[in-house]
Structure formats: C-alpha cells, structure tokens
CSV table of C-alpha atoms in Angstrom, one decimal:
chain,number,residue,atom,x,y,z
R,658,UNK,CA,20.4,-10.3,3.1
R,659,UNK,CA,20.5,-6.7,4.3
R,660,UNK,CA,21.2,-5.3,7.8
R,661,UNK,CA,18.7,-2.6,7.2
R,662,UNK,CA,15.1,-4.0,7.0
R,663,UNK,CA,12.7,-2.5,4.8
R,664,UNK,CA,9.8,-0.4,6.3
R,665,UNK,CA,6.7,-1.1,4.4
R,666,UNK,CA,4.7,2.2,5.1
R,667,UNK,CA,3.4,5.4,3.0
R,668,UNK,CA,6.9,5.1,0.5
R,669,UNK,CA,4.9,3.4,-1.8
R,670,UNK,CA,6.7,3.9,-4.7
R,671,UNK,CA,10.3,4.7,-6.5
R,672,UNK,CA,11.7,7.9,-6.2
R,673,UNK,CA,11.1,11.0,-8.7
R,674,UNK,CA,11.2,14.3,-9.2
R,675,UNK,CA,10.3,16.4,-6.7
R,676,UNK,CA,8.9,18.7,-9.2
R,677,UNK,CA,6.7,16.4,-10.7
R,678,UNK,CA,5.1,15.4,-7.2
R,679,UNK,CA,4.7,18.6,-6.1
R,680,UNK,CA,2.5,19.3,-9.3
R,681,UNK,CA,-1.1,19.5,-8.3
R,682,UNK,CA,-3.4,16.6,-10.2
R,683,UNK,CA,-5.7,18.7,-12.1
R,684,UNK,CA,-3.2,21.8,-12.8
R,685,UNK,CA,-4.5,24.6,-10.0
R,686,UNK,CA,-1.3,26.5,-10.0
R,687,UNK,CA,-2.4,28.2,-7.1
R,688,UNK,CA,-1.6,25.2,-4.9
R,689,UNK,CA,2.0,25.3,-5.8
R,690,UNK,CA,2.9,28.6,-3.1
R,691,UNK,CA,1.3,26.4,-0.1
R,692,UNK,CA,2.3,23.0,-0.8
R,693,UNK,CA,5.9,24.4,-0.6
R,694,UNK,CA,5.2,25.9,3.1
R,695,UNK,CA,3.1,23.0,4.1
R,696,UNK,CA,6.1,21.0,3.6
R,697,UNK,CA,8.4,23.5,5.4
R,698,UNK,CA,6.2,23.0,8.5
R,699,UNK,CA,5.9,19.7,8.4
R,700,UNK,CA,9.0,18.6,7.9
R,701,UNK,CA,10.0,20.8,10.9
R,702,UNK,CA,7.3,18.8,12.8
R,703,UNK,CA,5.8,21.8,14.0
R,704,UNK,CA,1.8,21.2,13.9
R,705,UNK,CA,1.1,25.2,14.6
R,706,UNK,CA,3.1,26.3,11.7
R,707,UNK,CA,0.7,23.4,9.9
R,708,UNK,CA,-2.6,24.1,10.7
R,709,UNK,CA,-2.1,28.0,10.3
R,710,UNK,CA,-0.6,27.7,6.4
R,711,UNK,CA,-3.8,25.8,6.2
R,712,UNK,CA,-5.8,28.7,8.0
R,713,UNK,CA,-3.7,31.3,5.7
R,714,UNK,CA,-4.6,28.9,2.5
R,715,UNK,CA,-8.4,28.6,2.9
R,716,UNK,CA,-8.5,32.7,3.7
R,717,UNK,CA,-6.5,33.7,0.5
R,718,UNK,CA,-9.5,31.2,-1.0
R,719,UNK,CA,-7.9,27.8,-2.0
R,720,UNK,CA,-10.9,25.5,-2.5
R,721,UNK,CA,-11.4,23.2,0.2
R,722,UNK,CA,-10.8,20.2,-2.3
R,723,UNK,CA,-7.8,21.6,-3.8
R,724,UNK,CA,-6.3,22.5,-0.5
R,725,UNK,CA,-7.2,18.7,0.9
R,726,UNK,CA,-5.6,17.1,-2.7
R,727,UNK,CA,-3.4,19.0,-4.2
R,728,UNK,CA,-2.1,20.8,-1.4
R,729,UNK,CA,-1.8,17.9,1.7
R,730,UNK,CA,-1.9,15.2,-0.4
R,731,UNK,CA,1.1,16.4,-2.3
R,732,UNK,CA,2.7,16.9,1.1
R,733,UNK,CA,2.1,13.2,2.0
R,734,UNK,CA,3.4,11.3,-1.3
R,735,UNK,CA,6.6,14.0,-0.7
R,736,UNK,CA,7.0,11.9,3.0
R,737,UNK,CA,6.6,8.7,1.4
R,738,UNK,CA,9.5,9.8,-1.7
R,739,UNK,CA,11.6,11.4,1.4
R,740,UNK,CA,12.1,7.8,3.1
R,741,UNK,CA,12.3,6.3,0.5
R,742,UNK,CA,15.3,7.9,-0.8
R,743,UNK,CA,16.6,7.6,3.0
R,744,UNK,CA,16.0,11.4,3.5
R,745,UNK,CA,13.8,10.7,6.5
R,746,UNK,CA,13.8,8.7,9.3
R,747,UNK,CA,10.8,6.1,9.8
R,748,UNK,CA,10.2,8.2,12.7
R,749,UNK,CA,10.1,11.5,10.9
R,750,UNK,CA,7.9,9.9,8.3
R,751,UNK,CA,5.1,8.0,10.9
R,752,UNK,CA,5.7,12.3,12.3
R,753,UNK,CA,5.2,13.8,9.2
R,754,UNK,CA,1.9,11.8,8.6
R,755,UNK,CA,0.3,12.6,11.8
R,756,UNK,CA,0.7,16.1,11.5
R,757,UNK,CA,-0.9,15.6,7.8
R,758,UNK,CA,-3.7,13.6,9.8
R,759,UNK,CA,-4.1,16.7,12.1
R,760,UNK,CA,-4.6,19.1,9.5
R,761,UNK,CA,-6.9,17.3,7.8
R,762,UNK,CA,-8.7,17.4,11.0
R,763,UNK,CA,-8.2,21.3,11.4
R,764,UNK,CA,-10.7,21.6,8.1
R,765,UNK,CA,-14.0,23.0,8.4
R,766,UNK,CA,-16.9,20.8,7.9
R,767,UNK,CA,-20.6,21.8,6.8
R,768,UNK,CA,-23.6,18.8,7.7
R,769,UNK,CA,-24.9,19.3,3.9
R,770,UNK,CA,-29.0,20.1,3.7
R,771,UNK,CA,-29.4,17.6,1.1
R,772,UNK,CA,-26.9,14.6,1.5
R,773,UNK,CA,-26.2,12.7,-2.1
R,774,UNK,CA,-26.8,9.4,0.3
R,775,UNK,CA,-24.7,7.3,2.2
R,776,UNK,CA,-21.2,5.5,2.1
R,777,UNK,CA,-18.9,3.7,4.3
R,778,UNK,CA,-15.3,4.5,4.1
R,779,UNK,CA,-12.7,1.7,5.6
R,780,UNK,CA,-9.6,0.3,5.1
R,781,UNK,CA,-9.0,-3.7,4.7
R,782,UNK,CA,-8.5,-5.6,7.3
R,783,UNK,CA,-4.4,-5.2,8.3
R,784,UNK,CA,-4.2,-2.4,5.9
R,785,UNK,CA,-2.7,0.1,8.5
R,786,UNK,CA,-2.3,2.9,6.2
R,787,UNK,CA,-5.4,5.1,6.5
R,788,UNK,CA,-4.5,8.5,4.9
R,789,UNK,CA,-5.2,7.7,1.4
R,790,UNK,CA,-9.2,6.2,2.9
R,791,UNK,CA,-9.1,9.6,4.9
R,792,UNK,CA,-8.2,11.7,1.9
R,793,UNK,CA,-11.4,9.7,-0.2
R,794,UNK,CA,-14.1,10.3,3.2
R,795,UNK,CA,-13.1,13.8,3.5
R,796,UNK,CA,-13.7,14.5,-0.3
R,797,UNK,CA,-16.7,12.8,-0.2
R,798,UNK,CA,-18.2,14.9,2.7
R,799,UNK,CA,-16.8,17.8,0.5
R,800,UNK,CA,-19.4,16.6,-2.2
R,801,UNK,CA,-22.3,16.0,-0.1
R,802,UNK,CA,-22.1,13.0,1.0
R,803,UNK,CA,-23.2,12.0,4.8
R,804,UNK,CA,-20.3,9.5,5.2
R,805,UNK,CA,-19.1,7.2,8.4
R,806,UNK,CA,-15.1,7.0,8.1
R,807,UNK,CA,-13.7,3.4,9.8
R,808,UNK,CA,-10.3,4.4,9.9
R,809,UNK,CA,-7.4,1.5,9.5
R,810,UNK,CA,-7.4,-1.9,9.3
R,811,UNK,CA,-11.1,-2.9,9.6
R,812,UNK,CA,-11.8,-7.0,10.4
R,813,UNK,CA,-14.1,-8.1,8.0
R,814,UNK,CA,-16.4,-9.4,10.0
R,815,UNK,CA,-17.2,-5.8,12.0
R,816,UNK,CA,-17.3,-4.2,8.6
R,817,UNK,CA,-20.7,-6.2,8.1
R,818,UNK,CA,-21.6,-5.5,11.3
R,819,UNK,CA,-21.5,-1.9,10.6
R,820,UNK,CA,-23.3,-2.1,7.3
R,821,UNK,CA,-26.4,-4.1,8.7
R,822,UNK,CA,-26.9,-1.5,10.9
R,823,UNK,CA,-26.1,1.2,8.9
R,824,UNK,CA,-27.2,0.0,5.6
R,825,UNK,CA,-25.1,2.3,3.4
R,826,UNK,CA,-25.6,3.3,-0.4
R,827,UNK,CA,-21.8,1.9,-1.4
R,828,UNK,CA,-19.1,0.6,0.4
R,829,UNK,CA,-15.6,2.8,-0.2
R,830,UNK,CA,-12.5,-0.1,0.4
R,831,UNK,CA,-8.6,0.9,0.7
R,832,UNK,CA,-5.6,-1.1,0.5
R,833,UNK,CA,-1.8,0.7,-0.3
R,834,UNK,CA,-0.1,-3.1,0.3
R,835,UNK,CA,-0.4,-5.8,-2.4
R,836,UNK,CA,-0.6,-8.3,0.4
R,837,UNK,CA,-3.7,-7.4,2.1
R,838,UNK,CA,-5.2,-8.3,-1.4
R,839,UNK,CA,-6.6,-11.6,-0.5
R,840,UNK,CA,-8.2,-9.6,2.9
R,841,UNK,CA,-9.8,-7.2,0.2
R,842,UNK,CA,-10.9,-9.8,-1.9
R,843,UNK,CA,-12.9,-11.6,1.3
R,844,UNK,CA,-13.8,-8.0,1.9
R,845,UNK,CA,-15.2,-7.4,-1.3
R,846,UNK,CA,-17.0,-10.8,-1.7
R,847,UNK,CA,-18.7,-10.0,2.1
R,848,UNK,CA,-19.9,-6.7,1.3
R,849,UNK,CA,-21.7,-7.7,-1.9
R,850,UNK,CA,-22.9,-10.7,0.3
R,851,UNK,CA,-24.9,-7.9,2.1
R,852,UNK,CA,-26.6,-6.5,-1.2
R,853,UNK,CA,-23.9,-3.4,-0.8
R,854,UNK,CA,-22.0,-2.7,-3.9
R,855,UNK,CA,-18.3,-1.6,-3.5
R,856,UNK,CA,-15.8,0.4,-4.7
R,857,UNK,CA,-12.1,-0.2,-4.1
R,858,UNK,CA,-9.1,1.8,-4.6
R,859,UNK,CA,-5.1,2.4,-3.2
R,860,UNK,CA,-1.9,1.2,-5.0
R,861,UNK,CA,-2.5,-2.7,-3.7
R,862,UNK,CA,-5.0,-2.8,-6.7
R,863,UNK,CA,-2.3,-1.4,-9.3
R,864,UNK,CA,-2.5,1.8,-11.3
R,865,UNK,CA,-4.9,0.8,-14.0
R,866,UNK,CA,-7.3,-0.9,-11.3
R,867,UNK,CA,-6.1,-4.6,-12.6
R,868,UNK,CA,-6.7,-6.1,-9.4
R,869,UNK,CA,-10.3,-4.3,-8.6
R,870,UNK,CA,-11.4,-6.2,-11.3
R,871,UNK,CA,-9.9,-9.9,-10.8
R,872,UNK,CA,-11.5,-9.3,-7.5
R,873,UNK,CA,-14.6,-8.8,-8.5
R,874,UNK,CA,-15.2,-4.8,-6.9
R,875,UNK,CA,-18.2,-3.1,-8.6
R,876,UNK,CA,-16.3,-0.5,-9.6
R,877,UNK,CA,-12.3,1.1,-8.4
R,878,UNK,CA,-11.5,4.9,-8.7
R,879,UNK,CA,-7.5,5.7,-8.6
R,880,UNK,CA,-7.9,8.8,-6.6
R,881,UNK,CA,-10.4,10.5,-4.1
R,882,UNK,CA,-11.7,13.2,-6.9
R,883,UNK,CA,-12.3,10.2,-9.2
R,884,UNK,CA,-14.5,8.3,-6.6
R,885,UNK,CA,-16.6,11.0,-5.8
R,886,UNK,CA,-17.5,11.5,-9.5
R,887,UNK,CA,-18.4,7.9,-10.0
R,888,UNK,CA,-20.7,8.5,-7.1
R,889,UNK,CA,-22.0,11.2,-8.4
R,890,UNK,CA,-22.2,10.1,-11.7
R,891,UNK,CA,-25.2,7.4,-10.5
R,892,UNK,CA,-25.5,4.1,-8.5
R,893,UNK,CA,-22.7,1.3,-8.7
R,894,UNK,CA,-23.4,-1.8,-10.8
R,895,UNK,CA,-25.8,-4.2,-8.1
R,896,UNK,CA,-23.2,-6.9,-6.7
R,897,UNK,CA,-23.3,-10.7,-8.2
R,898,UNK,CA,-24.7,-12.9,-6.2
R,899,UNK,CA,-23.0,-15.0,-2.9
R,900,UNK,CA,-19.7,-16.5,-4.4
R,901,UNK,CA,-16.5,-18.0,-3.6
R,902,UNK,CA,-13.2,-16.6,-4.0
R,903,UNK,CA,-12.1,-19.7,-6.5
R,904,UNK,CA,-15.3,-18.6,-8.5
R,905,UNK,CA,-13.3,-14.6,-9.4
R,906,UNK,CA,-9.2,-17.1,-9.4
R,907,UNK,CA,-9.7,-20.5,-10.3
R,908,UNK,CA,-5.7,-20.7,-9.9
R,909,UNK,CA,-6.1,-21.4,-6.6
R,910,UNK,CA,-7.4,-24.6,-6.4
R,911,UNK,CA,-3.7,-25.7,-7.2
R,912,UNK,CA,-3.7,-25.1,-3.4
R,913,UNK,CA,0.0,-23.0,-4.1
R,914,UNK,CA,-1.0,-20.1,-2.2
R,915,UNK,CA,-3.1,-21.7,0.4
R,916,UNK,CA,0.1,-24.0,1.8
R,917,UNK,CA,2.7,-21.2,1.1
R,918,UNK,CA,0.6,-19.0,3.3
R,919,UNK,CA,0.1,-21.3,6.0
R,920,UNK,CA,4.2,-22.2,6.2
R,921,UNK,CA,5.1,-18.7,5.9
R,922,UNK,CA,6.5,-18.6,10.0
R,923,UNK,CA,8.5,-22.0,8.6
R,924,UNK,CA,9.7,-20.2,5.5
R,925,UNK,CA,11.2,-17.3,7.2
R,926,UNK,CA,12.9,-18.9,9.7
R,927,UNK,CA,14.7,-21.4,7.6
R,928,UNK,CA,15.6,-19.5,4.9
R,929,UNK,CA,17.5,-17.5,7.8
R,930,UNK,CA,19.0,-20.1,9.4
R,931,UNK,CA,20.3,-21.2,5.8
R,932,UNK,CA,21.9,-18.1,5.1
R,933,UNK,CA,23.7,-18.4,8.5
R,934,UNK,CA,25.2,-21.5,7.7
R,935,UNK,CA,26.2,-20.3,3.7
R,936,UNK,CA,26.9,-16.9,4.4
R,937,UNK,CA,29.5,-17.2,7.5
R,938,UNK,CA,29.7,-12.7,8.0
R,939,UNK,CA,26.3,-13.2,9.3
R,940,UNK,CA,27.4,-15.3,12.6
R,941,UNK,CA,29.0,-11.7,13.6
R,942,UNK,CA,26.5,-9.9,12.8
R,943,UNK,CA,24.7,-7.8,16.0
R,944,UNK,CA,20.8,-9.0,17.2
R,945,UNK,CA,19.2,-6.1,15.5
R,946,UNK,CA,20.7,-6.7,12.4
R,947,UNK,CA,19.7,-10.1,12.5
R,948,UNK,CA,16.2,-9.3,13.4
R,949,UNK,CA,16.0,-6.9,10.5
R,950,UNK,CA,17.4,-9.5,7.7
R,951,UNK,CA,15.0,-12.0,9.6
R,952,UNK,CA,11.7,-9.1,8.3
R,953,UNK,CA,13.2,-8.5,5.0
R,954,UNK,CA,13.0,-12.3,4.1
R,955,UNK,CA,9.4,-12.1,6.0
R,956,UNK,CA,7.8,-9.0,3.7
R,957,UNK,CA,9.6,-11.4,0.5
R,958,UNK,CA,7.6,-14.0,1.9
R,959,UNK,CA,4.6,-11.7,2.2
R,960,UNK,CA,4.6,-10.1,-1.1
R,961,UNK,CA,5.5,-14.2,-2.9
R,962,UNK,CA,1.9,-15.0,-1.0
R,963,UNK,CA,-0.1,-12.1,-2.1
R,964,UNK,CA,1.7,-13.0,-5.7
R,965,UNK,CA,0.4,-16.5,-5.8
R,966,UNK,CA,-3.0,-15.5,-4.6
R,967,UNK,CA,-4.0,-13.5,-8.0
R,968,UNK,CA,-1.2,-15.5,-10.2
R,969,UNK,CA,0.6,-12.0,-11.0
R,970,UNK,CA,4.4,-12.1,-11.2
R,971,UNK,CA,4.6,-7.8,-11.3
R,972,UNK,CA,3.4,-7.8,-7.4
R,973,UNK,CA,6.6,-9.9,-6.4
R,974,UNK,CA,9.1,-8.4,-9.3
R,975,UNK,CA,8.2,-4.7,-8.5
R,976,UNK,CA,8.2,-5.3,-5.0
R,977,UNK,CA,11.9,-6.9,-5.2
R,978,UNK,CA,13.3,-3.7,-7.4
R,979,UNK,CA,11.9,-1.2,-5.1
R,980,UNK,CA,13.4,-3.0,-2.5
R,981,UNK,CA,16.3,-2.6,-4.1
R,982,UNK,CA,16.3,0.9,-5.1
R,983,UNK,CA,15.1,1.5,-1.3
R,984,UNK,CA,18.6,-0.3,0.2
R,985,UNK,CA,20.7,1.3,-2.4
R,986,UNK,CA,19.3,4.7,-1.0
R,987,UNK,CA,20.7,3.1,2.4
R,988,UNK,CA,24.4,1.7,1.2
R,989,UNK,CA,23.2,-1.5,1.0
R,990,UNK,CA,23.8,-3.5,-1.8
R,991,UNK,CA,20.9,-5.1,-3.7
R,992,UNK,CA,22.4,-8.3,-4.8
R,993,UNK,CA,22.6,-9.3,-1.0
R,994,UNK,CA,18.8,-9.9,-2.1
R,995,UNK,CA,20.0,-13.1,-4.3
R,996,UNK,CA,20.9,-15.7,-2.0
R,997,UNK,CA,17.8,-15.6,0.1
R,998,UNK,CA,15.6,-15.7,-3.2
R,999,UNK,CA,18.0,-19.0,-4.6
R,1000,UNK,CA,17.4,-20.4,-1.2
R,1001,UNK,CA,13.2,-19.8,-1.1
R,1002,UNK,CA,13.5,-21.3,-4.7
R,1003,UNK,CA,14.7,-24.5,-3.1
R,1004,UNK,CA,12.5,-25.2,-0.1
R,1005,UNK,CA,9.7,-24.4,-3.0
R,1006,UNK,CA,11.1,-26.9,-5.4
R,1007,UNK,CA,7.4,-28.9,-5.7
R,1008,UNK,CA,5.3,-25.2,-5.8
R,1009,UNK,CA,5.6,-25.2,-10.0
R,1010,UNK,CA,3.9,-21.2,-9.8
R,1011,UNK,CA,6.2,-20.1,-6.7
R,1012,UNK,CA,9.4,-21.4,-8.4
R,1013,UNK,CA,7.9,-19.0,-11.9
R,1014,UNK,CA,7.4,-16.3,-9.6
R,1015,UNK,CA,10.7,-16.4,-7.5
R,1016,UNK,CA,12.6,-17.0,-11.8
R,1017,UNK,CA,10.8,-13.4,-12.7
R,1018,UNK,CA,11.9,-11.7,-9.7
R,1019,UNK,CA,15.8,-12.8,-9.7
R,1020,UNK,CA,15.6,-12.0,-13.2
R,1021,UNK,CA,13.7,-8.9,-12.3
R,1022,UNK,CA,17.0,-8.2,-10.2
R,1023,UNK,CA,19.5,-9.4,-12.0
R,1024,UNK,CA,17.8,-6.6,-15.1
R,1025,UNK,CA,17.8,-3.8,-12.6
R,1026,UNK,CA,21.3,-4.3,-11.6
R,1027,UNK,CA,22.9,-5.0,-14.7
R,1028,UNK,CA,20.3,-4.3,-17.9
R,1029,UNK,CA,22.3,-6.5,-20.4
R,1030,UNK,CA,21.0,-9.7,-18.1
R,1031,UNK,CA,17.3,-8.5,-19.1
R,1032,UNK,CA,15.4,-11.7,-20.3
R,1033,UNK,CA,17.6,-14.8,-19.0
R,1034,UNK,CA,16.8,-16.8,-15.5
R,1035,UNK,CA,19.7,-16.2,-13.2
C-alpha cells in the first residue's frame, strides 16, 4: 500500500483543464475577470483581498447568483483539482475553503416580502462537506425562499426534530461521499416518514442522479441553479408511504453489506497486518506511514461497503482509479494498490457480490495502468 494516505475532502474528482473549470456554468463571460482574482486571493490565503474582489464584483454589477456560482463556486472545484494534482496541501485546501465559506458570508442578504415557502437545507449525517449544501441555501434565499441552513453532517434523528417543529415545504439533502449513501438513504426514507418530500443532490448520488432514484428521493437537482428551478417550477411529488430500505434494494437481504459493514474495524486491521507479513519493506517503514497505509485500506473498505449497499460496482472502480491518479500526482505508484485488494478478496472469499466488486476494481486498475489489460480479471 502507499505511505501517503488519501484525503477524502472537496477533490472530488480527476484532474482537468483548468480552463474548462474556470468556465462559468451557464456562459456569463463576465465572471471569467473575477474568478481569476478570487483565486489569486485565495490562494494567498488572504481573506481581505477576498471579500473586497467580492465587494469590487457586486459594484461593477455581477449578479448576486452569478457571483455566488460561477464566480466562488468556480474558485472552490479549482481547490478541490489543486490537491488533487498535489498542488496544495490538505492544509491549504481545508484554508482555501474557509475563506470561500467567509465570503459567502460577506454577501448581502434581503428577508424577501413574499417568500416562495419554506425549505430545510442539511447535509447527511457524516457528510462533513458543507459548501456544495451552502452554495444550494444561499441560492435559494437568492430566489425567495425563507430557508433554515443545518450546516454539515446532520444525525438523522435531529433532522426530524427540526422538521416537526418547523414543518418545511421540502427538505434539500447533500452528500459529496458515495459512502454516506446508506445515511442518505435512512435520511431520505425519515423525511418522507414526516409527510416532507425531498430533494437530494452532491456527487455521492452520481452525475445523472442514479442513486437519487434507487433511493427513493422525490426528486435530485445536480447543481444549486437547478434546485431552485424545480422549486420554483411547483411542489415535489408527495412522498410514498412509511417503507423499509430493502423495499427501494432488495439486494440486501443477501445480508453482504450488513456483515461487511459491521467487520469493517476487523477488515482493516488484518488486511494490514497481512501485508506486514507479505510485504517485508513495510516492517521499516516509520509510524506515520504506517498509520496512513492503515486509512487508505480503511476508505477501500469504506467505499467496498457503500458499493455493496446499492449493488453498483462504478462506486468502488472509480473510487480505486482516482485513487490512483491522486498517488501518482504524489510519486506513489498505483499498483502498490494490488496486494491489499488480492488480500480483501481473500478474507471475502464466502461474500459472492464483494469478491464481483473487489474482480471490477483490480481490473478497473489493472485497465488504468496498462489499457491493453482492459476486460480480463487480474
């Protein structure tokens, strides 16, 4: 495995051409000349500088929307590509974000004479990445709407909470990570428990929303503009009435996902202690780099989990090649990813679906590395 572990945060995604993310979504050229100093600030960390190009933006009169999209939102999937390609620090990038946080926060706000009606705005519950859910709240207020933003990582259970007391007209859910899908989907099923329809969105779901609707959401938007048009384009379907989660995947009564979940800790550590014993270089390696090998082989784990729960083999394979690209980026090479896969493939031996899954993503591997391997099981 690698001695660099693999920060699963805002990089969401492979590297690309900066041009192309520094494109505004809907084509307002006029963004262009203040995403570019909005990145100089921010990547000097300096929150003044930040808040004034802001200040400078709005004056020279940048829509409020565009400015909050196309401006700081380009800004933020530039951080994410940055780390990625090992151009920022984790530090520079958890930096970066909060100054993006504190702009957003520099906006002005109107209390609109007519709200459209009410929505709740939250993360999942261990989803930790709240800018995209801030991004969707502050359009929404943009549009009219009288909103109440949760923030990160909301339990489940004070999510319902908040609704009975608030009694919302739709329920706004985000999740970036693939494996906080099964929170989502007790999310989902709780909310429309509560009469409350919902709509989901974030990259966990996938880009064409594949995942929204295995789950059961009422409806999934891919970007803050898009949910605030299917607000405003009428009410959300009513929810279906109290089910279980093996009523939306009836794969999981093969009970796969349930007792891979559960022996996850187990997983981890003995996979490790495998390598040890058939990789002898990692006896000298130092504590840190042991710890870090030690959280690469848990977010495998985490990401072969969230796999088995909706029975879709792209969750682990895409996670495994940008983990790849990611350590590349870092001089580390990706086939040190193989032997802790070949050794999670045997302790899974009786797990028919986790052995399918763990086949794609060596494959997956193998294709990446060398593209004439593409379509045979290492």
């Amino acid at each position: 495995m690698s001695n660099r572990a693999i920060h699963i945060d805002d990089a969401s995604g492979r590297p690309e051409d900066d041009a192309r993310l520094l494109t505004p979504a809907r084509g307002d050229e006029r963004a262009l000349p203040w995403v570019d100093e909005l990145w100089t600030a921010v990547r000097a960390g300096d929150e003044f500088s930040a808040v004034d190009v802001v200040d400078e933006a709005l004056d020279s009169g940048l829509g409020p929307e565009t400015l909050l999209l196309d401006v700081i939102g380009a800004v933020q999937r530039k951080v994410g590509i940055e780390w990625a390609a090992n151009r920022m620090s984790v530090a520079d990038e958890h930096a970066a974000t909060a100054i993006n946080d504190r702009v957003i926060a520099s906006l002005p706000t109107r209390r609109p004479t007519t709200p459209r009606g009410r929505v709740t705005v939250a993360c999942v519950d261990q989803e930790w990445h709240a800018l995209p859910a801030r991004l969707v709240a502050e359009t929404l207020r943009l549009r009219g709407w009288r909103v109440e933003y949760l923030g990160a990582q909301v339990p489940t259970a004070h999510l319902i909470g908040h609704l009975h007391r608030t009694g919302p007209d739709a329920v706004c859910l985000s999740s970036s990570l693939p494996t906080r899908l099964p929170h989502a989907h007790s999310a989902i099923t709780a909310v429309q428990a509560v009469g409350t329809p919902v709509m989901v969105g974030g990259l966990a779901f996938g880009a064409d929303g594949r995942y929204a609707r295995l789950l059961g959401a009422d409806a999934w938007a891919p970007d803050a503009r898009a949910a605030a048009d299917r607000l405003a384009a009428g009410p959300l379907l009513q929810p279906p009435p109290a089910h279980q989660a093996i009523d939306d995947l009836p794969h999981l009564a093969d009970q796969e996902y349930t007792m891979v979940a559960k022996s996850s800790t187990r997983l981890v550590r003995d996979t490790f202690h495998r390598l040890e014993e058939r990789l002898p270089v990692m006896r000298d390696h130092t504590d840190e780099q042991r710890e870090r090998t030690a959280e690469d082989l848990a977010h495998i784990v985490h990401f072969l989990t969230a796999a088995l729960y909706v029975d879709a083999s792209e969750i682990f394979t895409d996670f495994l090649t940008w983990t790849a690209e990611v350590l590349a980026a870092r001089g580390v090479p990706a086939q040190c990813l193989l032997p802790g896969l070949e050794l999670l493939a045997e302790q899974l031996r009786d797990f028919p679906r986790a052995r399918r899954l763990i086949d794609a993503g060596r494959n997956a591997l193998a294709t990446s590395l060398d593209p004439r391997h593409a379509g045979r099981t290492p």
